[in-house]
Amino acid sequence: MRAVALLFLAIPLTGALIAAALSPWILGPGMVAKSSANLLIPLPSALGDQAPAGNSVVLAADGSVLTYFYRNNRTPVPSDRIAPVMKQALVDIEDARFYEHNGLDVQGTARALVSNLVAGTVQEGGSTITQQLVKQTLLQTAQTPEDRQSATEQSVGRKLREARLALALEEKYSKDEILTRYLNLVYFGEGTYGIQAAARRYFSVDAADLSLVQAAMLAGLVQTPTADDPIQDPGRALARRNQVLDRMHVHGHLSDADLAALSAEPVTVAPSPPPPNGCVGAPIGGFFCDYLQRYVTETLRIPQSVLEGGGLTIQSTLRPDIQLSGDAAVLKTQPLGAPLAAIFTAVEPGTGHVQAMSVNRRFGYDANDPAQESLNLNVAASQGAGSTYKVFVAAAALAQGIPPSNTITTSDPYVSRVYKDGVRPYVVQNAGQYPPTLTMVEALVRSSNTYFVALEDQLRSVEQPVRMAQRMGLFSLDPVADQIVAENRGSFTLGAEATSPLALASAYSTMAANGTQCDPTPVTGVLDATGQPLRLGDGSPVDVGDHCTPEAIPAQVATTLNQILLGDVSLPIGTGTRARVPGHDVAGKTGTSQNRFSIAFIGYTPRYTASVMVLNPKQNQDVGTYGGGYAAQIWQDAMGPIVAAGPADAFPPPGIPLSVAPPPQVRDSGNGNGNGGRTGNGGRTGNGGRTGRGG
């Protein structure tokens, strides 16, 4: 009831001048009585214990800042991180009786009115700091147009509500708490909210280190931040700053000598740019940032409004060293904005942590700038990945008990006994000369088309390879998997289906983790503004754990394939020898789609998996080389230094005996056409039956 009594005492002001200026407050005891019951209503949540939220920050895996998300650039700081002179300057210019009143200051309001009328300009504010805090809080936290209208309308109801809430705040919080909250909330111009953001923007210092003249400058901005901006209008800013210094002198906080000396100082600013906001402004990893933002809002179900206004701390999985190495590697092969996009994507085996996403593009929305791209090419599926799909057929065969020494003799061209091209048998041809008789080990390292279609014949159906690819994490296959199975496409092994680079890296990381499949994730933690794990609106915790399936494929299948694919990089007959890192186990597989519209290489170690695809995302274009060319070279340029800097981890021995090692034969080259109206490429190529679509 103390708050009610204070309001009754504050409203019936006397004096004709005051009454004329403050008529909304003096409409008679009937209005006051009608509203007095509302004085006992609890404070709204926006005015509760929690301080105003600041920018949400995204941290890289090493703790460095990747970017921020915010609507209002704000970094709240505690009271002890705000310079005392800043607090004093603000109180002296805005609310000199702040430490004496209880939220409403009749005497101060009257004095401010007279002072402003005499000066002809705004010398002092009419509302107390507490009242201003109420108004700004309700305005900045408004979620609907109706809420914003309610916070700003010129009405008796709003004035009474602000008065009630100001009195209630003073009942609950100390003066220092109110002042600190106000300084963290108020707008200081140049897109800055709160004293820390303002101190950084105008003077490149922290709020704790503001000098007296700097504090006076910022205190003067509260009333008219645009007009008195020291960056845009130093002359007007000087006049306003000196008004603040004069008020400090009047209230005994500045000596005559100090006033004279400080008033003579010119306006000096040292602007700092605002912190990056969102993915376009991220200094590195723009495409990773885009993937993270979509993951946060769609998978983790955190609303965009909370991301931009909740003061979250998001711990991401991005490795800056891998990201920067990938950035340099793609640009070394394809210039920024070249028609061909070089796409590098790294995933950690055993966790699914996405470590880097590099493209020879900048993330952005300017359609007229060829160097900018808003479509996330690391995630999108546009072109096929060629012979990289042969691994899925080999995995299905091994899981069915067909050994690595499985020997098949094929003709070239090879006519399938199981698969059809319309009404005719499916026919495939190799590129270059291959021995007619090969083991699975030899065929996978050499990338023989005829062998793998014949191996599909042994399996009798393409369903097992398709489901194996899905279990391994090739999520870009999910929308078309059932159709491929229904049509029993023998061309599946040649990798014609549009493939996401991230999905490809994810699937191969399952082999690197010896059969454990992990869903890709860019986030390992999300904290709220208080530093506690974030909870959703329904109270449930945000799920930031790794989502892994042990033995998604049999461990003996994965370890066996790892040993075979070491040969693709280390043996002379391998197609990915450019990716070799001396002294380290690197397994891999190349792929080239039909007509060389895209090329791919996936290399992996026990610690790292990274895919590379090169393609034109706008139209079909001959890349001009095979997967063992640009793609393997980009992988080596990106991952070679990373792998070489770490321990020489070895893959475990094969779970299924290889029996026969690939003999050192001459590596094939070139491209070849199939029969039956479809094209089948082999060796470093790998598309047939269907073509990937550009775009």
mmCIF file with all atom_site columns, N, CA and C in Angstrom, residues 33-61:
data_model
loop_
_atom_site.group_PDB
_atom_site.id
_atom_site.type_symbol
_atom_site.label_atom_id
_atom_site.label_alt_id
_atom_site.label_comp_id
_atom_site.label_asym_id
_atom_site.label_entity_id
_atom_site.label_seq_id
_atom_site.pdbx_PDB_ins_code
_atom_site.Cartn_x
_atom_site.Cartn_y
_atom_site.Cartn_z
_atom_site.occupancy
_atom_site.B_iso_or_equiv
_atom_site.pdbx_formal_charge
_atom_site.auth_seq_id
_atom_site.auth_comp_id
_atom_site.auth_asym_id
_atom_site.auth_atom_id
_atom_site.pdbx_PDB_model_num
ATOM 1  N N  . ALA A 1 33 ? -8.624  7.224   -8.421  1.00 0.00 ? 33 ALA A N  1
ATOM 2  C CA . ALA A 1 33 ? -9.265  6.154   -7.676  1.00 0.00 ? 33 ALA A CA 1
ATOM 3  C C  . ALA A 1 33 ? -9.556  4.978   -8.573  1.00 0.00 ? 33 ALA A C  1
ATOM 4  N N  . LYS A 1 34 ? -10.000 5.274   -9.793  1.00 0.00 ? 34 LYS A N  1
ATOM 5  C CA . LYS A 1 34 ? -10.330 4.202   -10.725 1.00 0.00 ? 34 LYS A CA 1
ATOM 6  C C  . LYS A 1 34 ? -9.114  3.349   -11.040 1.00 0.00 ? 34 LYS A C  1
ATOM 7  N N  . SER A 1 35 ? -7.908  3.969   -11.089 1.00 0.00 ? 35 SER A N  1
ATOM 8  C CA . SER A 1 35 ? -6.699  3.247   -11.470 1.00 0.00 ? 35 SER A CA 1
ATOM 9  C C  . SER A 1 35 ? -5.906  2.733   -10.294 1.00 0.00 ? 35 SER A C  1
ATOM 10 N N  . SER A 1 36 ? -6.251  3.143   -9.073  1.00 0.00 ? 36 SER A N  1
ATOM 11 C CA . SER A 1 36 ? -5.406  2.788   -7.942  1.00 0.00 ? 36 SER A CA 1
ATOM 12 C C  . SER A 1 36 ? -5.388  1.307   -7.670  1.00 0.00 ? 36 SER A C  1
ATOM 13 N N  . ALA A 1 37 ? -6.460  0.607   -8.011  1.00 0.00 ? 37 ALA A N  1
ATOM 14 C CA . ALA A 1 37 ? -6.470  -0.840  -7.773  1.00 0.00 ? 37 ALA A CA 1
ATOM 15 C C  . ALA A 1 37 ? -5.388  -1.526  -8.581  1.00 0.00 ? 37 ALA A C  1
ATOM 16 N N  . ASN A 1 38 ? -5.042  -0.960  -9.767  1.00 0.00 ? 38 ASN A N  1
ATOM 17 C CA . ASN A 1 38 ? -4.020  -1.570  -10.611 1.00 0.00 ? 38 ASN A CA 1
ATOM 18 C C  . ASN A 1 38 ? -2.623  -1.465  -10.020 1.00 0.00 ? 38 ASN A C  1
ATOM 19 N N  . LEU A 1 39 ? -2.455  -0.620  -9.007  1.00 0.00 ? 39 LEU A N  1
ATOM 20 C CA . LEU A 1 39 ? -1.129  -0.436  -8.429  1.00 0.00 ? 39 LEU A CA 1
ATOM 21 C C  . LEU A 1 39 ? -0.623  -1.703  -7.760  1.00 0.00 ? 39 LEU A C  1
ATOM 22 N N  . LEU A 1 40 ? -1.506  -2.585  -7.382  1.00 0.00 ? 40 LEU A N  1
ATOM 23 C CA . LEU A 1 40 ? -1.096  -3.790  -6.678  1.00 0.00 ? 40 LEU A CA 1
ATOM 24 C C  . LEU A 1 40 ? -0.835  -4.956  -7.622  1.00 0.00 ? 40 LEU A C  1
ATOM 25 N N  . ILE A 1 41 ? -1.041  -4.751  -8.944  1.00 0.00 ? 41 ILE A N  1
ATOM 26 C CA . ILE A 1 41 ? -0.787  -5.813  -9.913  1.00 0.00 ? 41 ILE A CA 1
ATOM 27 C C  . ILE A 1 41 ? 0.714   -6.092  -9.950  1.00 0.00 ? 41 ILE A C  1
ATOM 28 N N  . PRO A 1 42 ? 1.136   -7.372  -9.998  1.00 0.00 ? 42 PRO A N  1
ATOM 29 C CA . PRO A 1 42 ? 2.571   -7.670  -10.025 1.00 0.00 ? 42 PRO A CA 1
ATOM 30 C C  . PRO A 1 42 ? 3.253   -7.075  -11.251 1.00 0.00 ? 42 PRO A C  1
ATOM 31 N N  . LEU A 1 43 ? 4.565   -6.886  -11.149 1.00 0.00 ? 43 LEU A N  1
ATOM 32 C CA . LEU A 1 43 ? 5.344   -6.373  -12.267 1.00 0.00 ? 43 LEU A CA 1
ATOM 33 C C  . LEU A 1 43 ? 5.276   -7.334  -13.449 1.00 0.00 ? 43 LEU A C  1
ATOM 34 N N  . PRO A 1 44 ? 5.185   -6.818  -14.683 1.00 0.00 ? 44 PRO A N  1
ATOM 35 C CA . PRO A 1 44 ? 5.239   -7.713  -15.847 1.00 0.00 ? 44 PRO A CA 1
ATOM 36 C C  . PRO A 1 44 ? 6.610   -8.372  -15.933 1.00 0.00 ? 44 PRO A C  1
ATOM 37 N N  . SER A 1 45 ? 6.660   -9.493  -16.652 1.00 0.00 ? 45 SER A N  1
ATOM 38 C CA . SER A 1 45 ? 7.909   -10.268 -16.715 1.00 0.00 ? 45 SER A CA 1
ATOM 39 C C  . SER A 1 45 ? 9.057   -9.451  -17.288 1.00 0.00 ? 45 SER A C  1
ATOM 40 N N  . ALA A 1 46 ? 8.751   -8.540  -18.207 1.00 0.00 ? 46 ALA A N  1
ATOM 41 C CA . ALA A 1 46 ? 9.811   -7.730  -18.811 1.00 0.00 ? 46 ALA A CA 1
ATOM 42 C C  . ALA A 1 46 ? 10.539  -6.880  -17.780 1.00 0.00 ? 46 ALA A C  1
ATOM 43 N N  . LEU A 1 47 ? 9.876   -6.581  -16.664 1.00 0.00 ? 47 LEU A N  1
ATOM 44 C CA . LEU A 1 47 ? 10.482  -5.773  -15.612 1.00 0.00 ? 47 LEU A CA 1
ATOM 45 C C  . LEU A 1 47 ? 10.883  -6.629  -14.416 1.00 0.00 ? 47 LEU A C  1
ATOM 46 N N  . GLY A 1 48 ? 10.996  -7.930  -14.629 1.00 0.00 ? 48 GLY A N  1
ATOM 47 C CA . GLY A 1 48 ? 11.385  -8.839  -13.562 1.00 0.00 ? 48 GLY A CA 1
ATOM 48 C C  . GLY A 1 48 ? 12.865  -8.796  -13.283 1.00 0.00 ? 48 GLY A C  1
ATOM 49 N N  . ASP A 1 49 ? 13.342  -9.851  -12.651 1.00 0.00 ? 49 ASP A N  1
ATOM 50 C CA . ASP A 1 49 ? 14.722  -9.860  -12.167 1.00 0.00 ? 49 ASP A CA 1
ATOM 51 C C  . ASP A 1 49 ? 15.752  -9.949  -13.284 1.00 0.00 ? 49 ASP A C  1
ATOM 52 N N  . GLN A 1 50 ? 15.366  -10.531 -14.415 1.00 0.00 ? 50 GLN A N  1
ATOM 53 C CA . GLN A 1 50 ? 16.342  -10.755 -15.473 1.00 0.00 ? 50 GLN A CA 1
ATOM 54 C C  . GLN A 1 50 ? 16.706  -9.450  -16.170 1.00 0.00 ? 50 GLN A C  1
ATOM 55 N N  . ALA A 1 51 ? 17.995  -9.209  -16.328 1.00 0.00 ? 51 ALA A N  1
ATOM 56 C CA . ALA A 1 51 ? 18.482  -8.014  -17.008 1.00 0.00 ? 51 ALA A CA 1
ATOM 57 C C  . ALA A 1 51 ? 18.142  -8.097  -18.492 1.00 0.00 ? 51 ALA A C  1
ATOM 58 N N  . PRO A 1 52 ? 18.151  -6.972  -19.220 1.00 0.00 ? 52 PRO A N  1
ATOM 59 C CA . PRO A 1 52 ? 17.870  -7.024  -20.655 1.00 0.00 ? 52 PRO A CA 1
ATOM 60 C C  . PRO A 1 52 ? 18.874  -7.924  -21.358 1.00 0.00 ? 52 PRO A C  1
ATOM 61 N N  . ALA A 1 53 ? 18.356  -8.732  -22.255 1.00 0.00 ? 53 ALA A N  1
ATOM 62 C CA . ALA A 1 53 ? 19.226  -9.667  -22.971 1.00 0.00 ? 53 ALA A CA 1
ATOM 63 C C  . ALA A 1 53 ? 20.089  -8.923  -23.976 1.00 0.00 ? 53 ALA A C  1
ATOM 64 N N  . GLY A 1 54 ? 21.258  -9.448  -24.226 1.00 0.00 ? 54 GLY A N  1
ATOM 65 C CA . GLY A 1 54 ? 22.162  -8.844  -25.187 1.00 0.00 ? 54 GLY A CA 1
ATOM 66 C C  . GLY A 1 54 ? 22.215  -9.633  -26.472 1.00 0.00 ? 54 GLY A C  1
ATOM 67 N N  . ASN A 1 55 ? 23.254  -9.392  -27.245 1.00 0.00 ? 55 ASN A N  1
ATOM 68 C CA . ASN A 1 55 ? 23.447  -10.106 -28.497 1.00 0.00 ? 55 ASN A CA 1
ATOM 69 C C  . ASN A 1 55 ? 23.643  -11.591 -28.226 1.00 0.00 ? 55 ASN A C  1
ATOM 70 N N  . SER A 1 56 ? 23.107  -12.424 -29.099 1.00 0.00 ? 56 SER A N  1
ATOM 71 C CA . SER A 1 56 ? 23.458  -13.840 -29.060 1.00 0.00 ? 56 SER A CA 1
ATOM 72 C C  . SER A 1 56 ? 24.796  -14.010 -29.766 1.00 0.00 ? 56 SER A C  1
ATOM 73 N N  . VAL A 1 57 ? 25.681  -14.772 -29.175 1.00 0.00 ? 57 VAL A N  1
ATOM 74 C CA . VAL A 1 57 ? 27.015  -14.957 -29.724 1.00 0.00 ? 57 VAL A CA 1
ATOM 75 C C  . VAL A 1 57 ? 27.198  -16.411 -30.133 1.00 0.00 ? 57 VAL A C  1
ATOM 76 N N  . VAL A 1 58 ? 27.835  -16.607 -31.274 1.00 0.00 ? 58 VAL A N  1
ATOM 77 C CA . VAL A 1 58 ? 28.178  -17.943 -31.747 1.00 0.00 ? 58 VAL A CA 1
ATOM 78 C C  . VAL A 1 58 ? 29.684  -18.104 -31.619 1.00 0.00 ? 58 VAL A C  1
ATOM 79 N N  . LEU A 1 59 ? 30.085  -19.117 -30.878 1.00 0.00 ? 59 LEU A N  1
ATOM 80 C CA . LEU A 1 59 ? 31.503  -19.380 -30.651 1.00 0.00 ? 59 LEU A CA 1
ATOM 81 C C  . LEU A 1 59 ? 31.973  -20.541 -31.516 1.00 0.00 ? 59 LEU A C  1
ATOM 82 N N  . ALA A 1 60 ? 33.181  -20.425 -32.018 1.00 0.00 ? 60 ALA A N  1
ATOM 83 C CA . ALA A 1 60 ? 33.804  -21.537 -32.722 1.00 0.00 ? 60 ALA A CA 1
ATOM 84 C C  . ALA A 1 60 ? 34.241  -22.586 -31.710 1.00 0.00 ? 60 ALA A C  1
ATOM 85 N N  . ALA A 1 61 ? 34.693  -23.709 -32.204 1.00 0.00 ? 61 ALA A N  1
ATOM 86 C CA . ALA A 1 61 ? 35.070  -24.806 -31.311 1.00 0.00 ? 61 ALA A CA 1
ATOM 87 C C  . ALA A 1 61 ? 36.186  -24.413 -30.360 1.00 0.00 ? 61 ALA A C  1
#
